[in-house]
Structures are given as C-alpha cells and as structure tokens.
mmCIF file of C-alpha atoms in Angstrom:
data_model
loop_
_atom_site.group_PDB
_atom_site.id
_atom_site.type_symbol
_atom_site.label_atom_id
_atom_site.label_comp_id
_atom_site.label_asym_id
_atom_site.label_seq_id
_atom_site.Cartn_x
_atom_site.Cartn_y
_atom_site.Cartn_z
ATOM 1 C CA UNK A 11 13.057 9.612 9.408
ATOM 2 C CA UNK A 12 10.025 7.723 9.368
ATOM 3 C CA UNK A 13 11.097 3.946 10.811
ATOM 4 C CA UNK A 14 9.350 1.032 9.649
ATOM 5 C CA UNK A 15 7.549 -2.172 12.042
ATOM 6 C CA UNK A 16 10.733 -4.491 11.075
ATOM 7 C CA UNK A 17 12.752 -1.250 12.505
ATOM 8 C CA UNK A 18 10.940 -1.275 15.562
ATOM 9 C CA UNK A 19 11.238 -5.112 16.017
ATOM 10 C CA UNK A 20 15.094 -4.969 15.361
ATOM 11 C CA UNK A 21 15.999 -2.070 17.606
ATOM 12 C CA UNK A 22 17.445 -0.394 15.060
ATOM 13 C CA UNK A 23 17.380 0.853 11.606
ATOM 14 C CA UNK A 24 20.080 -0.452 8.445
ATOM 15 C CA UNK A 25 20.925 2.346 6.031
ATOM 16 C CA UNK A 26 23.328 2.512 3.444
ATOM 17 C CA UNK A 27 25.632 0.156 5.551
ATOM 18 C CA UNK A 28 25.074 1.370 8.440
ATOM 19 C CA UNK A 29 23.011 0.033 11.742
ATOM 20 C CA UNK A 30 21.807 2.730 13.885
ATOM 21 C CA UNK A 31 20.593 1.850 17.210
ATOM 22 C CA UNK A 32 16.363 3.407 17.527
ATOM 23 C CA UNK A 33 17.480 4.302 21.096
ATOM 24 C CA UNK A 34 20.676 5.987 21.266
ATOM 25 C CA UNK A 35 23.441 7.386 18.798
ATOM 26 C CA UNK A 36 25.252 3.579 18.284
ATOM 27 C CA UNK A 37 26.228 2.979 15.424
ATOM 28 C CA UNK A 38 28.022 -0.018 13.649
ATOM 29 C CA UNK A 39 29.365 0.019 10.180
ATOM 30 C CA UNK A 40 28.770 -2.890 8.232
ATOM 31 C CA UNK A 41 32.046 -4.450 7.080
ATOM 32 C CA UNK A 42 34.195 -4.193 10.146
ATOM 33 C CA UNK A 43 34.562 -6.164 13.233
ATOM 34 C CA UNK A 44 34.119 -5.137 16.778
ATOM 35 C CA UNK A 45 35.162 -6.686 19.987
ATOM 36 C CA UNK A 46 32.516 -8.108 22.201
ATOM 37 C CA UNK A 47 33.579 -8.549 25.587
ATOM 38 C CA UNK A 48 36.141 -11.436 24.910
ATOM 39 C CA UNK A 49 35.191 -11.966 21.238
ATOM 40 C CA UNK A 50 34.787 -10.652 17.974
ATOM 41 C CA UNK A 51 31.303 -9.798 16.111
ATOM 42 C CA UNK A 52 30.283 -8.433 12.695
ATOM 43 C CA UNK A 53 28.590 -5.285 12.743
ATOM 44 C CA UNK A 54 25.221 -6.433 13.041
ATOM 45 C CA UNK A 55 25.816 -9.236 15.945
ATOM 46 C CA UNK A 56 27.378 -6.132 17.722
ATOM 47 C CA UNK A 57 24.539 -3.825 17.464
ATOM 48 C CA UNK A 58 22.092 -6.918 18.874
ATOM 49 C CA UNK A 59 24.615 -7.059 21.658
ATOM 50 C CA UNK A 60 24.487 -3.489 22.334
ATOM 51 C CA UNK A 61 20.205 -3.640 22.472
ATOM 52 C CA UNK A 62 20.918 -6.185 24.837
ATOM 53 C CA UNK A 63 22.923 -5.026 27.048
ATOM 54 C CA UNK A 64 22.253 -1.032 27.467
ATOM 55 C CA UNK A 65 18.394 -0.919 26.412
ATOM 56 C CA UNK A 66 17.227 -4.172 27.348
ATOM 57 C CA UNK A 67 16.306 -5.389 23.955
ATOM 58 C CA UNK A 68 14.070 -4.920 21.342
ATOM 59 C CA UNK A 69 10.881 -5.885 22.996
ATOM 60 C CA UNK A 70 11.847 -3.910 26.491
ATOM 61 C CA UNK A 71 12.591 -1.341 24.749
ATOM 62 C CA UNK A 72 9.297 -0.682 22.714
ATOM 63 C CA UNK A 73 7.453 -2.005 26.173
ATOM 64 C CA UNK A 74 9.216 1.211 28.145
ATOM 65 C CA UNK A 75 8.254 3.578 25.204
ATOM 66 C CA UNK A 76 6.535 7.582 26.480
ATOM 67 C CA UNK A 77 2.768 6.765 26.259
ATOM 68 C CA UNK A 78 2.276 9.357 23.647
ATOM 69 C CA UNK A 79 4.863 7.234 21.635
ATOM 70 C CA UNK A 80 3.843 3.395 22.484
ATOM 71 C CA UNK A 81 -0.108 4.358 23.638
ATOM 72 C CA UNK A 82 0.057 2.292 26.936
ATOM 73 C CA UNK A 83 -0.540 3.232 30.294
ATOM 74 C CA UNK A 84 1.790 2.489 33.145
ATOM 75 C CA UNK A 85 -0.360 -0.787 33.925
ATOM 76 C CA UNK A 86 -0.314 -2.216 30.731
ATOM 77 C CA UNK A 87 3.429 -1.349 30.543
ATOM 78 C CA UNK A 88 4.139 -3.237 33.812
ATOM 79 C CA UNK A 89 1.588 -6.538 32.699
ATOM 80 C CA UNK A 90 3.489 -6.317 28.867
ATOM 81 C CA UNK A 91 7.001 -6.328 30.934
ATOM 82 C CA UNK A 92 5.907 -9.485 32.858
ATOM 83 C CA UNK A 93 4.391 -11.403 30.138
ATOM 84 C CA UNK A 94 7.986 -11.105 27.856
ATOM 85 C CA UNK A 95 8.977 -13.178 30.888
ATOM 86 C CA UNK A 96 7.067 -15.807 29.800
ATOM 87 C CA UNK A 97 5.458 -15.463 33.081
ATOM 88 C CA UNK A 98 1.746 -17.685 34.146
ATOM 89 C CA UNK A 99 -1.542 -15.505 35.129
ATOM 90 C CA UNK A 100 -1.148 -17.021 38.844
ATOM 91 C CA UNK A 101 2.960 -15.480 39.231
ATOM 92 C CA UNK A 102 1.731 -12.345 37.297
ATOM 93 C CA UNK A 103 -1.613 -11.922 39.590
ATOM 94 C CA UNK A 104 0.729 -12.563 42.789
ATOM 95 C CA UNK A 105 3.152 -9.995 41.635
ATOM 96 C CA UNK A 106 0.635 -7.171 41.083
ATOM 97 C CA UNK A 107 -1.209 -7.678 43.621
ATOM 98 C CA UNK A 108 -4.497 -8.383 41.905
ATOM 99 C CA UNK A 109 -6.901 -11.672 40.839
ATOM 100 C CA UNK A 110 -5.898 -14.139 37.794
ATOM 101 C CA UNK A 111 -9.207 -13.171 36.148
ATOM 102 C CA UNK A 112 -7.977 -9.592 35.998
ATOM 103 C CA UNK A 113 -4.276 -10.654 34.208
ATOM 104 C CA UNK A 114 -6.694 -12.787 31.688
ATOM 105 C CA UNK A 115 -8.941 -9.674 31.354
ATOM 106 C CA UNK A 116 -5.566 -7.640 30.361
ATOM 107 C CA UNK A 117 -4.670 -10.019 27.741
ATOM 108 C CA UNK A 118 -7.898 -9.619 26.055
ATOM 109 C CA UNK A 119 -7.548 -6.091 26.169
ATOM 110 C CA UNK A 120 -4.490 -5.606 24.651
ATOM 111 C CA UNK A 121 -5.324 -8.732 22.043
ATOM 112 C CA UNK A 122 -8.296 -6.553 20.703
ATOM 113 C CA UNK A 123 -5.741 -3.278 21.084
ATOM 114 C CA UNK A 124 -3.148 -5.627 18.651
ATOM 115 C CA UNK A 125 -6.728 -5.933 15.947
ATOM 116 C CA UNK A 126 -7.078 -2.453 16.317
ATOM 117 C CA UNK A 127 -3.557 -1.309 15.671
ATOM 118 C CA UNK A 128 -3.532 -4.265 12.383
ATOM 119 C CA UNK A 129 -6.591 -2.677 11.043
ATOM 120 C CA UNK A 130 -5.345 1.411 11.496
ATOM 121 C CA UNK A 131 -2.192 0.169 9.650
ATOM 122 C CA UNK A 132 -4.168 -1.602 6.993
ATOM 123 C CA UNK A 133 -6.256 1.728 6.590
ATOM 124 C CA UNK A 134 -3.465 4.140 6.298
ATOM 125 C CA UNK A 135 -1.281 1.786 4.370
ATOM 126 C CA UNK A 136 -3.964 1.986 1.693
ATOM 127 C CA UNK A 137 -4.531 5.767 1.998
ATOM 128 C CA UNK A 138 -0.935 6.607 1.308
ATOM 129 C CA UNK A 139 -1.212 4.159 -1.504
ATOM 130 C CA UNK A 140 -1.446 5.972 -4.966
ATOM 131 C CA UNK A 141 -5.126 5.403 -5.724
ATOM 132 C CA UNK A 142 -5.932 3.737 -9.145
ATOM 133 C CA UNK A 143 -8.756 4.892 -11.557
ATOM 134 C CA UNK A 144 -12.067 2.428 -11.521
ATOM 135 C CA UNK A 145 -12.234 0.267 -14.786
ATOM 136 C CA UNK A 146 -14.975 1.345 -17.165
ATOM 137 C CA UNK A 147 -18.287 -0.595 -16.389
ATOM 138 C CA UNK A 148 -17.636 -2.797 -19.337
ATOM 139 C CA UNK A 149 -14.402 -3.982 -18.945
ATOM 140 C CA UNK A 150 -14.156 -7.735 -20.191
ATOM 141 C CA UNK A 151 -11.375 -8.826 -17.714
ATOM 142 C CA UNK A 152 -9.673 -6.425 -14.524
ATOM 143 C CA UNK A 153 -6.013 -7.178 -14.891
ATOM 144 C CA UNK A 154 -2.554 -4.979 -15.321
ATOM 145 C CA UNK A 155 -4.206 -2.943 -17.874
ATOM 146 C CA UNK A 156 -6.574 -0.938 -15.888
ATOM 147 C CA UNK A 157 -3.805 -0.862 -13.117
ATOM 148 C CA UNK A 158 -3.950 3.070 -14.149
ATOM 149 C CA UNK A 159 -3.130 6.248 -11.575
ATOM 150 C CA UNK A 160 -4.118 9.708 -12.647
ATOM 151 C CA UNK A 161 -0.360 10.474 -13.105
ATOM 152 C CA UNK A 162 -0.041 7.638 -15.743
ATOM 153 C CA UNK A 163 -3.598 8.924 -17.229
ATOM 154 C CA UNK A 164 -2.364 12.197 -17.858
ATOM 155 C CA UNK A 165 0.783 11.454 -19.262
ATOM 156 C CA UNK A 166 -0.448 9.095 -21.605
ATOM 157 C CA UNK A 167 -3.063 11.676 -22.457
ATOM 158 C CA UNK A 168 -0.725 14.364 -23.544
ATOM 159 C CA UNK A 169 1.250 12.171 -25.188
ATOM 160 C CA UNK A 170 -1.096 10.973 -27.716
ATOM 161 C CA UNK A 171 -3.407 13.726 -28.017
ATOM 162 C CA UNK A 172 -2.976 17.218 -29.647
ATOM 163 C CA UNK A 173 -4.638 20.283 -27.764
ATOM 164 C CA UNK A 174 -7.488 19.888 -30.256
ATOM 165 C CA UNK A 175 -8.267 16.531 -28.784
ATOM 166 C CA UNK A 176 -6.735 14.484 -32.005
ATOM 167 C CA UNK A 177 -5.170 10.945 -31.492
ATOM 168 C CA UNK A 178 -1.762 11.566 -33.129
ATOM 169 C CA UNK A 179 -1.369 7.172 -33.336
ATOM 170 C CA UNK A 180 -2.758 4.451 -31.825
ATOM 171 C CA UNK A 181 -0.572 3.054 -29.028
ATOM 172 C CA UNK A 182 0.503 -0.065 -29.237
ATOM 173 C CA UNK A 183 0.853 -0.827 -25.349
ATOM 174 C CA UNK A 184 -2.214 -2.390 -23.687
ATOM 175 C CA UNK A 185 -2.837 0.039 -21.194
ATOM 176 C CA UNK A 186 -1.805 3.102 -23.140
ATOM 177 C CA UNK A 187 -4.775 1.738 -25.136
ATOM 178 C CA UNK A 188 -7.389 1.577 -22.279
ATOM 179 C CA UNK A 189 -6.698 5.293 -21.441
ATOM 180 C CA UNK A 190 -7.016 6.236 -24.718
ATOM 181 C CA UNK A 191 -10.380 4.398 -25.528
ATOM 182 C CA UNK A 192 -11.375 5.905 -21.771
ATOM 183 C CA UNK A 193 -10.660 9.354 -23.451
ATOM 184 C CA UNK A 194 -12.257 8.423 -26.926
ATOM 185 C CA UNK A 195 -15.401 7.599 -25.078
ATOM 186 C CA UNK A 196 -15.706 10.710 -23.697
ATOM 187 C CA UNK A 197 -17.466 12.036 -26.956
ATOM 188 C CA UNK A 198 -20.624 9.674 -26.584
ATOM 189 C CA UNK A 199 -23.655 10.555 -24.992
ATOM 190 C CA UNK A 200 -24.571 7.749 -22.394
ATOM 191 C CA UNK A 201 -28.139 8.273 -22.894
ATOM 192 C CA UNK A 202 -27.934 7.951 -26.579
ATOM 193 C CA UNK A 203 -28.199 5.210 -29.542
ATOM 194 C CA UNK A 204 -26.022 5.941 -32.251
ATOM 195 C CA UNK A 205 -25.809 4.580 -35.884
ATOM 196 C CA UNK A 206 -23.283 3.743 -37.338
ATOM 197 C CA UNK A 207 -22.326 6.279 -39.462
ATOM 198 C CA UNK A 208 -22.790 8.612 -35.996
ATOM 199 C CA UNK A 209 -19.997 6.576 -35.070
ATOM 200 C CA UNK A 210 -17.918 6.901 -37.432
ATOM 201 C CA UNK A 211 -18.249 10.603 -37.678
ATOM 202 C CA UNK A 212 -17.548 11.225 -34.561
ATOM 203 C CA UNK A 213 -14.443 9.120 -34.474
ATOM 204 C CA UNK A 214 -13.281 10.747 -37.713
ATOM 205 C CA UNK A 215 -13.378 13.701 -35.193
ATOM 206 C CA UNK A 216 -10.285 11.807 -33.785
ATOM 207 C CA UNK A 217 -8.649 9.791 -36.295
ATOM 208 C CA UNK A 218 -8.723 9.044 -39.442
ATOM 209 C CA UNK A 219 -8.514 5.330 -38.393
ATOM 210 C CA UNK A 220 -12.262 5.418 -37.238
ATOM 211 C CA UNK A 221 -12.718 1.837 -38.058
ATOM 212 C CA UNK A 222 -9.872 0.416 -36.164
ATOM 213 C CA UNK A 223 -11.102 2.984 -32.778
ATOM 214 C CA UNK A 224 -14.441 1.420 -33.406
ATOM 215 C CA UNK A 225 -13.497 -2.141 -33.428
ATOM 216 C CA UNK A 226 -11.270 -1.176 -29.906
ATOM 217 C CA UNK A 227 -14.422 0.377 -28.329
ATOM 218 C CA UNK A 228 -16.590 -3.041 -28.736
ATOM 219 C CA UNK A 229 -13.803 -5.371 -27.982
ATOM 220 C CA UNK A 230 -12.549 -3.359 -25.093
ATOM 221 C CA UNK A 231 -16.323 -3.176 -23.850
ATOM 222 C CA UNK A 232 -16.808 0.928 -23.708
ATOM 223 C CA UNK A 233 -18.853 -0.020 -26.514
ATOM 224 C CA UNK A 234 -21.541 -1.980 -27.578
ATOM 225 C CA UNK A 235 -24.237 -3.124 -30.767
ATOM 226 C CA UNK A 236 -27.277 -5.096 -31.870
ATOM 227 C CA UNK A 237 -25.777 -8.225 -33.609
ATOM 228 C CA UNK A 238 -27.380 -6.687 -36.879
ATOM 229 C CA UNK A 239 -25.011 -3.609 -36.172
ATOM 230 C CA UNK A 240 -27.488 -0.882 -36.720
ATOM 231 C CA UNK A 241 -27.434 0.711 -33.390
ATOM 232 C CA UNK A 242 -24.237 1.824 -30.914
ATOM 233 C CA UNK A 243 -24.077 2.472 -27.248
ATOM 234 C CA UNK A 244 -21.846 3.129 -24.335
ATOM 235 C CA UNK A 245 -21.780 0.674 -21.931
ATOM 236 C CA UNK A 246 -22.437 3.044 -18.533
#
C-alpha cells in the first residue's frame, strides 16, 4: 500500500478503524482503550505513545530511513538528527567535528533538496492526474463545462450519437453540450467559408434541428459569421 506525506508525518497509517504503526506490526483499534504505563489512552494517543517510545518518533524515524528509501547519506542523516534537537550551528559544528560555515552550508543543501522534492511531487501529482481535453479555441468563458476527460468524451459520445454519426437529442446538460458541439464541428473544413445554406445542410446531416445546432455553434464560439450572416466559419 502506497502511504501518503500525512502517513509519513504521523508514523502511521488509519484504515478502516484501524492505526497501523509505518514501522512495525502495532496496531490499535479505534474504539477501545489501552493502558499506558499508569494510565489509560484511546487508540490513537496509544499508537503516538508507541512511535515514541520504540521508534523514536515520527521525525526520527523518517530521519533513520535506508538511503534508497529516505535519499540521504549518512552525513545528512547525522546533521537532520541534530537539527530535530533544536540544536545552534556552533553545538552542531563542535559535535561533528567540522566549521559553522559547513553546518550553514548543509542547511542550504538540504533547503534546495526540500524545493526539489516539492516540485517532483507537484510534477507527478499532475501526471497521475486524469488529463482534461483543451477547450476549443473559441470558447467564450473556461469554466466546469470544458472540465471534460476522454472517458467522459466518449461516453457522452456514444450516448447521443448513432453509429452513423446522428445526434439522437440535444442534451440538455451544459457540458454534454460542449462535447457534442466539439463532435458536430468535426464536419467543417477549417480552411473553408461556408454559406448558410452549407450550414444547414450539413447539420441536417445530423439533426433535423439544424437551426437550433447552428445557433449552439455561434454562441458556444466553434462558430462564427459576418454580422450580415452570409458567410460561416470555424473558429480554429
């Protein structure tokens, strides 16, 4: 199971009622008290307690991480452990053995490492993101209605459309509407003027409604006309 950043910052993952410690096979069921050395704590207080005491918390436990899981050399490791101790450059320097300038030079490194990290989770958060279809070029305002993945365009698609390519009804939904115009569309050549009685021909091609599909195609902006409506053109 794939755990999440909050996950890592707990120590542990919630599922289903149950917290499951990241590091070990704890568990704690939600609903039920356990002792605590002299007291009593809810299943969540308990599992904090555990993190605690047997993998030295959340943070010292994602510090001591393999570096194939956590990325960070044994230096780094050691400098990370001393700064959760809240610790100045001068102790750390003294500790290590090496020169204040070279603790300061750490924390820039691993500041740039924590931009690095936000930015690779910002790219593959968007990656795994279903990816929505670009609004046609004319589209008078980008809101919920061009919100529109392939999945949604191809359902809508089969719904309203016989295998000859006829709109069975017009829908009545906004963005069942935009696909459906997007499809309509299709039938005009970019590079062309039309008249229109081109127009309507070819729409009659489609539905029997050509007037309303015409009127959609200029307001929705896949369309448009001189003001004396004797010429038609996609808007590419």
């Amino acid at each position: 199971m794939d755990e999440t950043i909050e996950d890592y910052q707990n120590g542990y993952r919630y599922q289903a009622g149950i917290f499951s410690c990241l590091y070990c096979k704890q568990q704690y069921e939600e609903g039920y008290i356990y002792p605590i050395d002299d007291k009593q704590a809810v299943a969540q207080r308990a599992m904090i307690h555990h993190l605690n005491t047997e993998h030295a918390g959340a943070l010292g436990s994602l510090i001591a991480q393999r570096k194939e899981i956590s990325g960070l050399s044994e230096i780094q490791q050691e400098i990370l452990e001393l700064f959760a101790r809240k610790l100045s450059d001068s102790v750390i320097a003294q500790r290590m053995g090496i020169s204040t300038s070279t603790v300061r030079n750490h924390r820039f490194k691993l500041r740039e490492k924590e931009k690095q990290a936000k930015v690779f989770l910002s790219i593959m958060s968007l990656l795994n993101e279903e990816p929505f279809i670009p609004p046609h070029r004319g589209a008078r305002m980008i809101d919920e209605r061009y919100h529109i993945t392939p999945e949604e365009r191809n359902k809508v698609l089969a719904t309203y459309f016989t295998e000859e390519g006829r709109l069975t009804s017009l829908p009545s939904k906004e963005k069942r509407k935009v696909i459906v115009l997007t499809k309509i569309v299709e039938r005009f050549d970019t590079s062309k003027n039309y008249s229109e009685a081109a127009v309507n021909e070819i729409l009659q091609l489609v539905n029997e409604d050509f007037v309303t599909l015409r009127r959609y195609l200029i307001e929705y902006g896949f369309m448009n006309r001189t003001k004396d409506g004797q010429s038609y053109w996609v808007v590419d």
